[in-house]
Every structure is written in C-alpha cells, then in structure tokens.
Amino acid sequence: MSDRILIRNGLVVTPAGTFRGDVMTHGEEILAIGEALPMSQVDEVIDADGCLVLPGLVDPHVHIQLDTGIYQTKDDWGVGTRAAACGGVTTVLDFATQFPGQTLEQALENRWNEVDGKAAVDYGLHVMVTDLPAGEEDELRTLVRLGAPEAKVYTTYRPNYYMDDDRLLRVFKAAAKHGILVMVHAENDAMVSAATERLIAAGKTSLRYHAQARPMLAEQEAAHRVAFLAAEAGARAYVVHNSTGGTTEILAEARRKGINVISETCPQYLILDDSLYEGEHPEWVILQPPLRPRREGAKLWSLLASGEISTVGTDHCDYTLEQKVSTMKFPSTPGGIPGLETSLPLMYTYGVAAGRISLERLVEVMSTNPARIFGMFPRKGTIIPGSDADLVVYDPRHKGQISVGRLHTVGGYTPYEGMGVQGTIRVVLSRGKPVCRDGEFVGDAGRGRYLERSLSGS
Ligand SMILES: [Zn+2]
C-alpha cells in the first residue's frame, strides 16, 4: 500500500481556514498540511490543481442491506460501501435492528456478521430499539459499552418499529441516564394511518397519492412532542430527515429554550419536490417522509445555511426498480431511495455553486458535524495532522449529469437521473488508501473497520 501520498496544490478546507496548498498522508493518518510540502520520499503525488480537498464525508444515516421485517434491499455491505467510497463518503453510520426476541447486543452482533469481510470504508452502527420491557431500561447501557451509543426509535410504522409515547418517554429517561443520543423518526402515527386509510377508501392508492398520506403536520406535531418529551426526561434527541421547514423551526424554538435537540435533513428534501409524484417516475420518489412542495426545500436551504440544521444524511436505501414498481400502489411500495453516491455532487452543485451555502458549511454539515455529534471527532470529519487520512479530491470545473449507468448501486435507478452537476470526484482516500479514482472503485472489501464511538464530551 502507498505509505505516503502527497496531494498537491488544491484548495484545502481545514478548521483553520481554506487555503491553497498540500496535504501529506503517512500510513493511515494525515501527516502534514501546508504550502509546498517536500515531494521527496513520497509514494504517490496527486495533482489537485484547480480541485478542492475535503475531509471524507461522514454520512450519519444510511441503510445498507436493509431488512425492515417486511422488505429487504438487494444490496450487501460490499455494494453499499463501494457506492459510499465512490461518493466520497468514507464513514457510514448505519443501523442494527433489534428484531423480536433479540437483545441489543444480539442486534449488533447480527449486523457485524453481515458486514464482516465486506465493508470498504469505515462504519459505525446505531441500534434500532424496538423492544424495551418495563424494568429493563438499563439494558441501554450495553450500547455505550459496545461503542454504538445511539438508540433509534420510530413514532410510526406499525407493527414492526412503532413506539408509543410511554415507551418513548422511558427510552428518553434511560438514554439521559446513560448518556445515549436518541435518534427519532418523527411522524404522528394516527395522522399518517388515518390519511392513508382515507385514500385507500377512496380508491386513491396509486403512487401519485403517496405524499398526501403523510401530511407535513404529522411530522411537525411529532417533532414538537419529541422535543417536549426529551426535555421532560433531560435527554438529547436527534430528529432525522427533517423534510419541512416547520419541523426544523419547531426544533430550533425548543433549542432556544435550552432543550437538546438536533436537526438532520437529506439532499432529497433540499433538491427534489412533490411535483415528481405527478411525473413520469413517481416510483423513484417513494420514501418516508415524502417529498414536499418546492417552498419547503427553499426554507430548508436557508435553515441549513443559518445553522439550524446540523447535518445532512442521505437515508440511502438501495431497493431495486423492480421492487419499486411491483404493485404501483403507494401503501405497498417499499420506501427509500439511493443517495450515497450522489450526495456530494448534488450538495456542491445546488448548495455551494448555487450560492445557498458556503463550501465550509458543506464540509461542516456533511463531515465535521456528524463526526462530532456521533463521537468520532477529530479522528473523522476534519483535515488536521493526526486525523485519519480520509480525503476527497473534488474537481469543481467538470460539468456532468447524474446517470444510473455510472453508479455502483444495484437498484437500477436514481431519482436524480439526468440532473446537471457541477464537479466530479477525482480521488477518494480512506485511511490513506485510494478507494476511488475517477468513478472507479479501487478499494478492498473488508478493509473498512467498525468504529467504536463514545459520546462523552461531545
Ligand atoms: Zn432512515
């Protein structure tokens, strides 16, 4: 393996500022950053003239090889992390589901076995807590011991994931006691169920009705309740995939009162909108929460720029087109879209190049903040000597289009098909080793490591 790599003459984004210069790696770490670093004793020189040099992205929310108990994606950890590597995502945080009858530790062991020998980039796991019998709340402590200090819960999806308010409060209390961050998928289950049943009763089950089944108010009400219950328990909550500006505003208001809540959004809620349900390929955009009216995307961009949204995750989910069109009815279509490989070019194009966010803000929300929030900083999420040499060389001069033919996913589609993008990923390093060059995967399955994380002090 290349022991020393010198990335020369790029625009390097560091915590101390963005400057034109070099980054030198040694083994798995960053050795030095500066101007005109010596080229002697270097195994490879990467010319980054005209390119950006960014810390590898940390995607806090992905679902590789997902089994919901009802649907299964067709990818595996080799496929998913190859897509990550080629998208400049050098750390993925995925989920370990606690299936009925399993302890939290068994849920993690299950997932480690699935990943074993396949991951091409580093990964961490959040545990989907689906069962917490009264009196056994202290089992959550296991998550801290195993380096996966988050509990993911859902306020909707009966019967497999749904957690009622009493359980939610008990999870929050136990999480506060053990220093665990609670990640919440927030949608009011009664509102979603009733809206869905009304549509079914009216015979409106085609894919175009998907968004009507999951009203914005359902998300906003649940976010409001989550903040209230988290405050009551003294817990920290991270509300995943805010899809409406109102959701983020409710959480921002809670933060102003001292409640510890964090907002995440996804590229799809910033860039796509609900007019696509009327278009030619509504199956490409069946996901929960659904896409919203265009004005919500505009609000989310400004909340991302102003700091009210802390992270951008993809909620990557690699169902195949065949699965997406199997019934052409929204209640029985698996929800989720692929995103790992397209998030950086899309966020650069529609965020940075469009003047909505700065380059530094992009790095914060897609790398630094997720690394901090999930207990990996400064090992991940930044370019400083001693950090892991997870680096992306991005050429912003290139003009291209998103096309499924270039992706490494198995789904056979992308909801961004044909969209123009500014820039392309030239090279990605994961702990000092190239894993992608000009769209081609050059990494090794099995080299990715499990990241044992700790939130103390974060
Ligand atoms: Zn998700």
CSV table of C-alpha atoms and ligand atoms in Angstrom, one decimal:
chain,number,residue,atom,x,y,z
A,1,MET,CA,0.0,0.0,0.0
A,2,SER,CA,1.0,3.6,-0.6
A,3,ASP,CA,2.7,4.7,2.6
A,4,ARG,CA,3.0,8.4,1.8
A,5,ILE,CA,0.7,10.3,-0.5
A,6,LEU,CA,1.1,14.0,-1.3
A,7,ILE,CA,-2.0,15.8,-2.5
A,8,ARG,CA,-0.6,18.9,-4.1
A,9,ASN,CA,-1.8,22.4,-4.8
A,10,GLY,CA,-5.5,22.0,-4.0
A,11,LEU,CA,-8.0,24.3,-2.2
A,12,VAL,CA,-7.9,22.6,1.2
A,13,VAL,CA,-10.8,23.1,3.6
A,14,THR,CA,-9.5,22.9,7.2
A,15,PRO,CA,-10.8,24.2,10.6
A,16,ALA,CA,-8.2,26.9,10.5
A,17,GLY,CA,-9.5,28.2,7.1
A,18,THR,CA,-9.5,27.3,3.5
A,19,PHE,CA,-6.1,27.7,1.7
A,20,ARG,CA,-4.3,26.7,-1.4
A,21,GLY,CA,-1.8,24.1,-0.6
A,22,ASP,CA,-0.9,20.4,0.1
A,23,VAL,CA,-1.9,17.5,2.3
A,24,MET,CA,0.5,14.7,3.1
A,25,THR,CA,-0.6,11.4,4.4
A,26,HIS,CA,1.6,8.8,6.2
A,27,GLY,CA,0.1,5.3,6.6
A,28,GLU,CA,-3.5,5.7,7.7
A,29,GLU,CA,-3.2,9.3,9.0
A,30,ILE,CA,-2.7,12.8,7.9
A,31,LEU,CA,0.9,13.8,8.5
A,32,ALA,CA,1.0,17.4,7.5
A,33,ILE,CA,-0.8,20.2,5.8
A,34,GLY,CA,0.9,23.3,4.4
A,35,GLU,CA,2.3,25.0,1.3
A,36,ALA,CA,4.9,23.4,-0.9
A,37,LEU,CA,5.4,20.3,1.2
A,38,PRO,CA,8.5,18.3,0.2
A,39,MET,CA,8.0,15.8,-2.6
A,40,SER,CA,10.9,13.5,-1.7
A,41,GLN,CA,10.1,10.1,-0.1
A,42,VAL,CA,6.6,10.2,-1.4
A,43,ASP,CA,5.0,7.1,-2.9
A,44,GLU,CA,2.4,9.0,-4.9
A,45,VAL,CA,1.7,12.6,-5.8
A,46,ILE,CA,-1.9,13.5,-6.6
A,47,ASP,CA,-2.1,16.8,-8.6
A,48,ALA,CA,-5.1,18.7,-7.1
A,49,ASP,CA,-4.5,21.9,-9.1
A,50,GLY,CA,-7.9,23.5,-9.5
A,51,CYS,CA,-9.5,21.0,-7.2
A,52,LEU,CA,-11.0,21.1,-3.7
A,53,VAL,CA,-9.5,18.9,-1.0
A,54,LEU,CA,-12.2,18.0,1.6
A,55,PRO,CA,-12.3,15.7,4.6
A,56,GLY,CA,-14.1,12.4,3.7
A,57,LEU,CA,-17.8,12.7,4.2
A,58,VAL,CA,-19.4,11.1,7.3
A,59,ASP,CA,-23.0,10.0,6.4
A,60,PRO,CA,-24.9,9.7,9.7
A,61,HIS,CA,-27.9,8.0,8.2
A,62,VAL,CA,-27.7,5.1,5.7
A,63,HIS,CA,-29.5,1.7,5.3
A,64,ILE,CA,-27.2,-0.8,3.6
A,65,GLN,CA,-28.5,-4.3,3.3
A,66,LEU,CA,-31.8,-3.3,4.9
A,67,ASP,CA,-34.3,-5.8,6.3
A,68,THR,CA,-37.3,-4.0,7.6
A,69,GLY,CA,-39.0,-7.2,8.6
A,70,ILE,CA,-41.3,-6.6,5.6
A,71,TYR,CA,-39.0,-5.6,2.8
A,72,GLN,CA,-35.3,-6.3,2.1
A,73,THR,CA,-33.0,-4.3,-0.1
A,74,LYS,CA,-30.9,-6.3,-2.6
A,75,ASP,CA,-27.5,-4.8,-1.9
A,76,ASP,CA,-25.0,-6.0,0.6
A,77,TRP,CA,-22.2,-4.3,2.5
A,78,GLY,CA,-19.8,-4.7,-0.4
A,79,VAL,CA,-22.2,-3.0,-2.8
A,80,GLY,CA,-23.2,-0.3,-0.3
A,81,THR,CA,-19.7,0.7,0.9
A,82,ARG,CA,-18.4,0.7,-2.7
A,83,ALA,CA,-21.1,3.2,-3.6
A,84,ALA,CA,-20.1,5.2,-0.4
A,85,ALA,CA,-16.4,5.1,-1.4
A,86,CYS,CA,-17.2,6.4,-4.9
A,87,GLY,CA,-19.4,9.1,-3.4
A,88,GLY,CA,-16.6,10.4,-1.2
A,89,VAL,CA,-18.3,9.0,1.9
A,90,THR,CA,-15.5,7.5,3.9
A,91,THR,CA,-17.6,6.8,7.0
A,92,VAL,CA,-21.1,5.4,7.1
A,93,LEU,CA,-23.3,5.2,10.1
A,94,ASP,CA,-25.9,2.5,9.6
A,95,PHE,CA,-28.4,0.8,11.8
A,96,ALA,CA,-28.6,-2.5,13.6
A,97,THR,CA,-32.2,-3.5,14.0
A,98,GLN,CA,-33.4,-5.3,17.2
A,99,PHE,CA,-35.6,-8.0,15.8
A,100,PRO,CA,-38.3,-9.6,18.0
A,101,GLY,CA,-36.7,-11.6,20.8
A,102,GLN,CA,-33.2,-10.1,20.4
A,103,THR,CA,-31.2,-8.3,23.0
A,104,LEU,CA,-29.5,-5.1,21.9
A,105,GLU,CA,-26.2,-6.9,21.9
A,106,GLN,CA,-27.6,-9.6,19.6
A,107,ALA,CA,-28.8,-7.0,17.2
A,108,LEU,CA,-25.3,-5.6,16.9
A,109,GLU,CA,-23.7,-9.0,16.6
A,110,ASN,CA,-26.1,-9.8,13.8
A,111,ARG,CA,-25.1,-6.7,11.9
A,112,TRP,CA,-21.3,-7.2,12.5
A,113,ASN,CA,-21.7,-10.7,11.0
A,114,GLU,CA,-23.4,-9.2,7.9
A,115,VAL,CA,-20.7,-6.6,7.4
A,116,ASP,CA,-17.8,-9.0,8.2
A,117,GLY,CA,-15.2,-9.0,5.3
A,118,LYS,CA,-17.3,-6.8,3.1
A,119,ALA,CA,-17.0,-3.1,4.1
A,120,ALA,CA,-14.7,-1.0,2.0
A,121,VAL,CA,-15.0,2.1,4.2
A,122,ASP,CA,-15.2,2.6,8.0
A,123,TYR,CA,-18.6,2.2,9.6
A,124,GLY,CA,-20.5,2.7,12.9
A,125,LEU,CA,-23.9,1.5,13.9
A,126,HIS,CA,-26.9,3.0,15.6
A,127,VAL,CA,-29.3,0.5,17.2
A,128,MET,CA,-33.0,0.5,16.3
A,129,VAL,CA,-34.5,-0.2,19.7
A,130,THR,CA,-37.9,-1.9,19.1
A,131,ASP,CA,-38.4,-3.6,22.5
A,132,LEU,CA,-37.7,-2.1,25.9
A,133,PRO,CA,-39.7,-4.1,28.6
A,134,ALA,CA,-40.5,-2.0,31.7
A,135,GLY,CA,-37.9,-2.5,34.3
A,136,GLU,CA,-35.2,-3.4,31.8
A,137,GLU,CA,-34.4,0.2,30.6
A,138,ASP,CA,-30.8,-0.1,31.9
A,139,GLU,CA,-30.1,-2.6,29.1
A,140,LEU,CA,-29.5,0.6,27.0
A,141,ARG,CA,-26.1,0.8,28.8
A,142,THR,CA,-25.0,-2.0,26.5
A,143,LEU,CA,-24.9,0.4,23.7
A,144,VAL,CA,-22.3,2.6,25.4
A,145,ARG,CA,-20.2,-0.5,26.1
A,146,LEU,CA,-20.3,-1.6,22.5
A,147,GLY,CA,-19.4,1.8,21.0
A,148,ALA,CA,-22.8,2.3,19.4
A,149,PRO,CA,-24.2,5.0,21.8
A,150,GLU,CA,-27.5,5.9,20.0
A,151,ALA,CA,-31.0,4.5,20.2
A,152,LYS,CA,-33.0,4.9,17.0
A,153,VAL,CA,-36.8,4.9,17.5
A,154,TYR,CA,-39.9,5.5,15.4
A,155,THR,CA,-43.1,7.2,16.3
A,156,THR,CA,-44.8,5.5,13.3
A,157,TYR,CA,-44.7,2.2,11.3
A,158,ARG,CA,-46.9,-0.4,12.9
A,159,PRO,CA,-46.4,-3.1,13.7
A,160,ASN,CA,-42.6,-3.6,13.4
A,161,TYR,CA,-41.0,-0.3,14.6
A,162,TYR,CA,-43.7,1.8,16.2
A,163,MET,CA,-43.0,3.1,19.7
A,164,ASP,CA,-45.8,4.7,21.7
A,165,ASP,CA,-45.3,7.8,23.8
A,166,ASP,CA,-44.9,5.9,27.1
A,167,ARG,CA,-42.1,3.8,25.8
A,168,LEU,CA,-40.6,6.8,24.1
A,169,LEU,CA,-40.5,8.6,27.4
A,170,ARG,CA,-38.9,5.6,29.1
A,171,VAL,CA,-36.3,5.4,26.3
A,172,PHE,CA,-35.6,9.1,26.8
A,173,LYS,CA,-35.2,8.7,30.6
A,174,ALA,CA,-32.9,5.7,30.3
A,175,ALA,CA,-30.9,7.5,27.5
A,176,ALA,CA,-30.4,10.6,29.6
A,177,LYS,CA,-29.2,8.4,32.5
A,178,HIS,CA,-26.6,6.5,30.3
A,179,GLY,CA,-25.5,9.3,28.0
A,180,ILE,CA,-27.2,8.0,24.9
A,181,LEU,CA,-28.4,10.1,22.0
A,182,VAL,CA,-31.9,9.2,20.8
A,183,MET,CA,-32.5,9.4,17.1
A,184,VAL,CA,-36.1,9.7,16.2
A,185,HIS,CA,-38.1,9.2,13.0
A,186,ALA,CA,-40.9,11.7,13.8
A,187,GLU,CA,-44.3,11.3,12.2
A,188,ASN,CA,-47.6,11.2,14.0
A,189,ASP,CA,-48.8,7.7,13.5
A,190,ALA,CA,-52.5,8.3,13.9
A,191,MET,CA,-52.5,11.1,11.3
A,192,VAL,CA,-50.5,9.1,8.8
A,193,SER,CA,-52.7,6.0,9.4
A,194,ALA,CA,-55.9,7.9,9.1
A,195,ALA,CA,-54.8,9.8,5.9
A,196,THR,CA,-53.7,6.5,4.4
A,197,GLU,CA,-57.0,4.8,5.2
A,198,ARG,CA,-59.0,7.7,3.8
A,199,LEU,CA,-57.0,7.5,0.5
A,200,ILE,CA,-57.5,3.7,0.3
A,201,ALA,CA,-61.2,4.0,1.0
A,202,ALA,CA,-61.5,6.5,-1.9
A,203,GLY,CA,-59.6,4.1,-4.2
A,204,LYS,CA,-56.6,6.6,-4.4
A,205,THR,CA,-53.8,4.1,-4.0
A,206,SER,CA,-51.6,5.0,-7.0
A,207,LEU,CA,-48.1,6.3,-6.3
A,208,ARG,CA,-49.1,9.9,-7.0
A,209,TYR,CA,-51.0,10.0,-3.7
A,210,HIS,CA,-48.0,9.0,-1.6
A,211,ALA,CA,-47.3,12.5,-0.2
A,212,GLN,CA,-51.0,13.0,0.7
A,213,ALA,CA,-50.8,10.0,3.0
A,214,ARG,CA,-48.1,11.6,5.1
A,215,PRO,CA,-49.0,15.2,5.8
A,216,MET,CA,-46.4,17.8,6.9
A,217,LEU,CA,-48.4,18.4,10.1
A,218,ALA,CA,-47.8,14.7,11.1
A,219,GLU,CA,-44.1,15.3,11.0
A,220,GLN,CA,-44.2,18.7,12.7
A,221,GLU,CA,-46.5,17.5,15.5
A,222,ALA,CA,-44.3,14.5,16.2
A,223,ALA,CA,-41.2,16.7,16.3
A,224,HIS,CA,-42.9,19.0,18.7
A,225,ARG,CA,-43.8,16.1,21.0
A,226,VAL,CA,-40.4,14.6,20.8
A,227,ALA,CA,-38.8,17.9,21.9
A,228,PHE,CA,-41.3,18.1,24.8
A,229,LEU,CA,-40.7,14.5,26.0
A,230,ALA,CA,-36.9,14.8,25.6
A,231,ALA,CA,-37.0,18.0,27.7
A,232,GLU,CA,-39.1,16.2,30.3
A,233,ALA,CA,-36.5,13.4,30.5
A,234,GLY,CA,-33.5,15.6,30.2
A,235,ALA,CA,-32.4,13.6,27.1
A,236,ARG,CA,-30.7,14.6,23.8
A,237,ALA,CA,-32.7,13.9,20.7
A,238,TYR,CA,-31.7,13.9,17.1
A,239,VAL,CA,-34.6,14.2,14.7
A,240,VAL,CA,-33.7,12.5,11.4
A,241,HIS,CA,-34.7,13.7,7.9
A,242,ASN,CA,-36.5,17.0,8.6
A,243,SER,CA,-38.5,17.3,5.4
A,244,THR,CA,-40.3,20.6,6.2
A,245,GLY,CA,-39.0,24.0,7.3
A,246,GLY,CA,-41.7,23.9,10.0
A,247,THR,CA,-40.1,20.8,11.6
A,248,THR,CA,-36.8,22.5,11.9
A,249,GLU,CA,-38.3,25.7,13.2
A,250,ILE,CA,-40.1,23.8,16.0
A,251,LEU,CA,-36.8,22.2,17.0
A,252,ALA,CA,-34.9,25.5,16.8
A,253,GLU,CA,-37.5,27.0,19.0
A,254,ALA,CA,-37.0,24.1,21.5
A,255,ARG,CA,-33.3,24.7,21.4
A,256,ARG,CA,-33.7,28.4,22.3
A,257,LYS,CA,-35.5,27.1,25.4
A,258,GLY,CA,-32.5,25.0,26.3
A,259,ILE,CA,-33.8,21.7,25.0
A,260,ASN,CA,-31.1,19.5,23.5
A,261,VAL,CA,-32.4,18.6,20.0
A,262,ILE,CA,-30.6,18.3,16.7
A,263,SER,CA,-32.0,18.6,13.2
A,264,GLU,CA,-30.9,16.5,10.2
A,265,THR,CA,-32.1,16.8,6.6
A,266,CYS,CA,-31.3,15.0,3.4
A,267,PRO,CA,-30.4,16.1,-0.2
A,268,GLN,CA,-33.8,14.9,-1.5
A,269,TYR,CA,-35.7,17.3,0.7
A,270,LEU,CA,-33.5,20.2,-0.4
A,271,ILE,CA,-33.3,19.4,-4.1
A,272,LEU,CA,-36.4,17.4,-5.1
A,273,ASP,CA,-40.1,18.3,-4.6
A,274,ASP,CA,-43.6,16.8,-4.6
A,275,SER,CA,-44.3,17.7,-8.3
A,276,LEU,CA,-42.4,14.5,-9.1
A,277,TYR,CA,-45.4,12.4,-7.9
A,278,GLU,CA,-47.3,13.8,-10.9
A,279,GLY,CA,-44.4,13.0,-13.2
A,280,GLU,CA,-43.3,10.0,-15.3
A,281,HIS,CA,-41.5,8.2,-12.5
A,282,PRO,CA,-43.3,8.5,-9.1
A,283,GLU,CA,-41.7,5.2,-8.1
A,284,TRP,CA,-38.3,6.9,-8.0
A,285,VAL,CA,-39.5,9.1,-5.1
A,286,ILE,CA,-41.5,6.8,-2.8
A,287,LEU,CA,-39.9,7.5,0.5
A,288,GLN,CA,-40.8,8.4,4.1
A,289,PRO,CA,-41.2,11.3,4.8
A,290,PRO,CA,-42.4,12.1,1.2
A,291,LEU,CA,-41.1,15.0,-0.9
A,292,ARG,CA,-42.7,18.3,-0.1
A,293,PRO,CA,-43.8,21.4,-2.0
A,294,ARG,CA,-40.9,23.4,-3.5
A,295,ARG,CA,-41.1,26.2,-1.0
A,296,GLU,CA,-40.1,23.7,1.8
A,297,GLY,CA,-36.8,23.0,0.1
A,298,ALA,CA,-36.1,26.7,-0.1
A,299,LYS,CA,-36.8,27.0,3.7
A,300,LEU,CA,-34.6,24.0,4.5
A,301,TRP,CA,-31.7,25.5,2.5
A,302,SER,CA,-31.9,28.7,4.5
A,303,LEU,CA,-32.1,26.8,7.8
A,304,LEU,CA,-29.1,24.8,6.7
A,305,ALA,CA,-27.2,27.9,5.9
A,306,SER,CA,-28.1,29.6,9.2
A,307,GLY,CA,-27.0,26.7,11.3
A,308,GLU,CA,-30.5,25.4,12.5
A,309,ILE,CA,-29.9,22.2,10.6
A,310,SER,CA,-26.7,20.5,11.8
A,311,THR,CA,-26.3,17.6,9.5
A,312,VAL,CA,-27.1,16.2,6.0
A,313,GLY,CA,-27.5,12.5,5.8
A,314,THR,CA,-28.7,10.6,2.8
A,315,ASP,CA,-31.1,7.9,4.3
A,316,HIS,CA,-29.6,5.8,1.5
A,317,CYS,CA,-31.7,2.7,0.7
A,318,ASP,CA,-31.0,0.6,-2.3
A,319,TYR,CA,-34.3,-1.1,-3.3
A,320,THR,CA,-34.5,-2.2,-6.9
A,321,LEU,CA,-36.7,-0.6,-9.5
A,322,GLU,CA,-38.4,-4.0,-9.7
A,323,GLN,CA,-39.4,-3.7,-6.1
A,324,LYS,CA,-40.4,-0.1,-6.5
A,325,VAL,CA,-42.9,-0.9,-9.3
A,326,SER,CA,-44.1,-4.3,-8.0
A,327,THR,CA,-47.6,-3.1,-7.1
A,328,MET,CA,-47.7,0.5,-8.2
A,329,LYS,CA,-49.7,1.2,-5.1
A,330,PHE,CA,-48.2,3.6,-2.5
A,331,PRO,CA,-49.2,1.6,0.7
A,332,SER,CA,-47.3,-1.5,-0.5
A,333,THR,CA,-44.3,0.1,-2.2
A,334,PRO,CA,-41.0,0.0,-0.2
A,335,GLY,CA,-39.9,3.5,0.8
A,336,GLY,CA,-36.4,4.7,0.3
A,337,ILE,CA,-34.0,5.9,-2.3
A,338,PRO,CA,-30.3,5.5,-3.1
A,339,GLY,CA,-28.2,8.6,-2.2
A,340,LEU,CA,-24.7,7.7,-1.0
A,341,GLU,CA,-23.0,8.2,-4.4
A,342,THR,CA,-24.8,11.4,-5.4
A,343,SER,CA,-24.9,13.5,-2.3
A,344,LEU,CA,-21.6,15.3,-2.7
A,345,PRO,CA,-22.0,16.4,-6.3
A,346,LEU,CA,-25.6,17.4,-5.6
A,347,MET,CA,-24.9,19.3,-2.5
A,348,TYR,CA,-21.9,21.1,-4.1
A,349,THR,CA,-24.0,22.0,-7.2
A,350,TYR,CA,-27.3,23.0,-5.7
A,351,GLY,CA,-25.7,24.3,-2.4
A,352,VAL,CA,-22.3,25.8,-2.9
A,353,ALA,CA,-22.2,26.6,-6.7
A,354,ALA,CA,-25.8,28.0,-6.5
A,355,GLY,CA,-24.7,30.3,-3.6
A,356,ARG,CA,-27.0,28.8,-1.0
A,357,ILE,CA,-24.3,27.6,1.4
A,358,SER,CA,-20.5,28.1,1.6
A,359,LEU,CA,-18.0,25.4,0.9
A,360,GLU,CA,-17.1,25.4,4.6
A,361,ARG,CA,-20.7,25.0,5.6
A,362,LEU,CA,-20.9,22.0,3.2
A,363,VAL,CA,-18.0,20.4,5.0
A,364,GLU,CA,-19.5,21.1,8.4
A,365,VAL,CA,-22.9,19.6,7.7
A,366,MET,CA,-21.6,16.6,5.7
A,367,SER,CA,-18.4,15.7,7.6
A,368,THR,CA,-17.4,17.7,10.7
A,369,ASN,CA,-20.8,17.9,12.5
A,370,PRO,CA,-21.7,14.3,12.0
A,371,ALA,CA,-18.3,13.3,13.3
A,372,ARG,CA,-18.7,15.5,16.3
A,373,ILE,CA,-22.3,14.6,17.1
A,374,PHE,CA,-21.6,10.8,16.8
A,375,GLY,CA,-18.4,10.7,18.8
A,376,MET,CA,-15.7,10.4,16.1
A,377,PHE,CA,-14.1,13.8,16.1
A,378,PRO,CA,-11.3,14.7,15.4
A,379,ARG,CA,-10.4,11.2,14.1
A,380,LYS,CA,-13.0,11.7,11.4
A,381,GLY,CA,-14.6,14.9,9.9
A,382,THR,CA,-11.6,17.2,9.5
A,383,ILE,CA,-8.2,17.7,7.9
A,384,ILE,CA,-5.6,18.1,10.7
A,385,PRO,CA,-2.4,16.2,11.4
A,386,GLY,CA,-3.2,13.0,13.2
A,387,SER,CA,-6.7,12.6,11.8
A,388,ASP,CA,-7.5,9.6,9.7
A,389,ALA,CA,-6.4,10.3,6.1
A,390,ASP,CA,-10.0,10.2,4.8
A,391,LEU,CA,-9.8,12.7,1.9
A,392,VAL,CA,-11.8,13.7,-1.2
A,393,VAL,CA,-10.3,15.5,-4.2
A,394,TYR,CA,-13.2,17.2,-6.0
A,395,ASP,CA,-12.8,18.9,-9.3
A,396,PRO,CA,-15.4,21.7,-9.5
A,397,ARG,CA,-14.7,22.6,-13.1
A,398,HIS,CA,-16.2,19.5,-14.5
A,399,LYS,CA,-19.8,19.7,-15.8
A,400,GLY,CA,-21.8,16.5,-16.0
A,401,GLN,CA,-25.1,14.7,-15.4
A,402,ILE,CA,-26.2,12.2,-12.9
A,403,SER,CA,-26.8,8.9,-14.6
A,404,VAL,CA,-27.6,5.5,-13.2
A,405,GLY,CA,-25.1,3.9,-15.6
A,406,ARG,CA,-22.2,5.3,-13.6
A,407,LEU,CA,-23.5,4.3,-10.1
A,408,HIS,CA,-22.4,1.3,-8.1
A,409,THR,CA,-25.8,0.6,-6.6
A,410,VAL,CA,-27.9,-2.4,-7.6
A,411,GLY,CA,-31.3,-0.6,-7.6
A,412,GLY,CA,-31.1,0.3,-11.3
A,413,TYR,CA,-32.3,3.8,-10.9
A,414,THR,CA,-31.6,7.2,-9.3
A,415,PRO,CA,-34.2,9.8,-8.6
A,416,TYR,CA,-31.7,12.4,-9.8
A,417,GLU,CA,-31.4,10.9,-13.3
A,418,GLY,CA,-30.3,13.5,-15.9
A,419,MET,CA,-29.8,16.3,-13.4
A,420,GLY,CA,-26.9,18.5,-14.1
A,421,VAL,CA,-24.0,18.6,-11.7
A,422,GLN,CA,-21.0,20.8,-11.3
A,423,GLY,CA,-17.9,18.9,-10.4
A,424,THR,CA,-16.7,15.4,-10.1
A,425,ILE,CA,-14.8,13.3,-7.6
A,426,ARG,CA,-11.3,12.6,-8.8
A,427,VAL,CA,-9.8,10.6,-5.9
A,428,VAL,CA,-11.1,9.3,-2.5
A,429,LEU,CA,-8.7,8.1,0.2
A,430,SER,CA,-9.9,6.0,3.1
A,431,ARG,CA,-7.3,5.9,5.9
A,432,GLY,CA,-4.6,6.7,3.5
A,433,LYS,CA,-5.6,4.2,0.8
A,434,PRO,CA,-7.2,5.2,-2.5
A,435,VAL,CA,-10.7,3.7,-2.7
A,436,CYS,CA,-12.0,5.5,-5.8
A,437,ARG,CA,-10.3,7.1,-8.8
A,438,ASP,CA,-12.4,8.9,-11.4
A,439,GLY,CA,-15.6,7.0,-10.6
A,440,GLU,CA,-13.9,3.6,-10.5
A,441,PHE,CA,-13.8,1.7,-7.2
A,442,VAL,CA,-10.2,0.7,-6.3
A,443,GLY,CA,-10.6,-0.2,-2.7
A,444,ASP,CA,-10.7,-3.5,-0.8
A,445,ALA,CA,-13.7,-5.2,0.6
A,446,GLY,CA,-13.1,-5.9,4.2
A,447,ARG,CA,-10.7,-3.1,4.9
A,448,GLY,CA,-13.4,-0.9,6.5
A,449,ARG,CA,-13.4,-1.1,10.2
A,450,TYR,CA,-16.1,-0.9,12.9
A,451,LEU,CA,-15.8,2.5,14.7
A,452,GLU,CA,-16.3,2.1,18.4
A,453,ARG,CA,-17.6,5.5,19.3
A,454,SER,CA,-18.1,7.4,22.6
A,455,LEU,CA,-20.3,10.5,23.1
A,456,SER,CA,-18.7,11.6,26.4
A,457,GLY,CA,-17.5,15.1,25.9
A,458,SER,CA,-19.3,15.5,22.6
B,1,ZN,ZN,-33.7,6.1,7.6
